[in-house]
């Protein structure tokens, strides 16, 4: 069940009751609206969680963020600054504060300062996704031996494990 659906089920009846009360008891309208606002904030706060994705999950999130960047900017970011370019495009509204950054880090490197473990293929740097030859075979992102932030390069030289292509196909070693 999605977060939105849980909110609808958990908040649907109270919303209806509050709306009726606000109409029937206009003198109590502000109190009812204040109560509803607090109720909604508490309900939203309880749905947040810590992130614990796998490397495949991370690669899919990062590939989605890169595609969003590509759609809005007309090209993939410069591979030298790809993490910086997509960081604000990673979905975080269901995560506790500070948890979204874990999507940028290979799970086996969590807790190691300055270590990320993913790299972008230089072949895709600055290109429109439609201009990438063989999008189902060309790695866009990959687990890398280069572990620093914004790592990039040739996957044939620094790939360490799983890769995800421009079209979302997973490539296993």
Short mmCIF file of C-alpha atoms in Angstrom, two decimals, residues 14-106:
data_model
loop_
_atom_site.label_atom_id
_atom_site.label_comp_id
_atom_site.label_asym_id
_atom_site.label_seq_id
_atom_site.Cartn_x
_atom_site.Cartn_y
_atom_site.Cartn_z
CA UNK A 14 -11.32 12.56 10.30
CA UNK A 15 -11.20 14.99 7.36
CA UNK A 16 -14.89 14.40 6.69
CA UNK A 17 -15.80 14.81 10.37
CA UNK A 18 -13.72 18.01 10.67
CA UNK A 19 -15.27 19.45 7.51
CA UNK A 20 -18.79 18.79 8.81
CA UNK A 21 -17.94 20.29 12.20
CA UNK A 22 -16.48 23.40 10.57
CA UNK A 23 -19.74 23.93 8.67
CA UNK A 24 -22.15 22.99 11.48
CA UNK A 25 -20.25 24.86 14.19
CA UNK A 26 -18.88 27.99 12.48
CA UNK A 27 -17.90 29.56 15.81
CA UNK A 28 -15.58 26.59 16.40
CA UNK A 29 -14.14 26.66 12.86
CA UNK A 30 -10.66 27.93 13.87
CA UNK A 31 -10.34 25.36 16.65
CA UNK A 32 -11.39 22.55 14.29
CA UNK A 33 -8.94 23.71 11.59
CA UNK A 34 -6.09 23.99 14.10
CA UNK A 35 -6.83 20.51 15.41
CA UNK A 36 -6.88 19.11 11.87
CA UNK A 37 -3.58 20.80 11.00
CA UNK A 38 -1.87 19.28 14.05
CA UNK A 39 -3.46 15.87 13.34
CA UNK A 40 -2.28 15.95 9.72
CA UNK A 41 1.28 16.93 10.70
CA UNK A 42 1.46 14.12 13.25
CA UNK A 43 0.10 11.60 10.74
CA UNK A 44 2.67 12.71 8.15
CA UNK A 45 5.50 12.56 10.69
CA UNK A 46 4.71 8.97 11.65
CA UNK A 47 4.98 7.78 8.03
CA UNK A 48 8.62 8.83 7.66
CA UNK A 49 11.29 6.17 7.98
CA UNK A 50 15.00 5.49 7.71
CA UNK A 51 16.40 4.41 4.35
CA UNK A 52 17.87 0.94 4.02
CA UNK A 53 18.04 0.23 0.29
CA UNK A 54 20.31 -2.16 -1.53
CA UNK A 55 22.88 -1.14 -4.10
CA UNK A 56 20.38 -2.03 -6.84
CA UNK A 57 17.78 0.22 -5.16
CA UNK A 58 20.33 3.03 -5.01
CA UNK A 59 21.30 2.63 -8.67
CA UNK A 60 17.63 2.76 -9.68
CA UNK A 61 17.00 5.89 -7.61
CA UNK A 62 20.09 7.56 -9.03
CA UNK A 63 19.24 6.56 -12.60
CA UNK A 64 15.73 8.01 -12.13
CA UNK A 65 17.22 11.26 -10.80
CA UNK A 66 19.58 11.43 -13.79
CA UNK A 67 16.66 10.88 -16.18
CA UNK A 68 14.71 13.67 -14.44
CA UNK A 69 17.74 15.91 -14.87
CA UNK A 70 17.98 14.88 -18.52
CA UNK A 71 14.29 15.65 -19.09
CA UNK A 72 14.51 19.10 -17.53
CA UNK A 73 17.95 20.15 -18.80
CA UNK A 74 18.00 18.35 -22.16
CA UNK A 75 21.13 16.39 -21.35
CA UNK A 76 22.83 14.39 -18.63
CA UNK A 77 24.97 16.46 -16.25
CA UNK A 78 28.71 16.76 -16.61
CA UNK A 79 30.04 13.51 -15.15
CA UNK A 80 32.54 15.47 -13.04
CA UNK A 81 29.68 16.89 -10.94
CA UNK A 82 26.83 14.42 -11.48
CA UNK A 83 25.99 13.84 -7.80
CA UNK A 84 25.88 17.56 -7.13
CA UNK A 85 23.58 18.05 -10.12
CA UNK A 86 20.99 15.42 -9.13
CA UNK A 87 21.01 15.57 -5.35
CA UNK A 88 17.86 17.72 -5.27
CA UNK A 89 16.06 15.30 -7.63
CA UNK A 90 16.25 12.30 -5.30
CA UNK A 91 12.85 11.57 -3.77
CA UNK A 92 12.96 12.09 -0.01
CA UNK A 93 9.49 13.03 1.25
CA UNK A 94 8.94 9.68 2.96
CA UNK A 95 12.36 9.63 4.65
CA UNK A 96 13.57 10.99 7.95
CA UNK A 97 15.88 13.99 7.72
CA UNK A 98 19.36 13.08 6.47
CA UNK A 99 18.36 9.67 5.13
CA UNK A 100 18.19 10.60 1.42
CA UNK A 101 21.97 10.94 1.28
CA UNK A 102 22.21 7.17 1.81
CA UNK A 103 20.92 6.71 -1.75
CA UNK A 104 24.22 8.21 -2.97
CA UNK A 105 26.31 5.70 -1.00
CA UNK A 106 26.91 2.03 -1.77
#
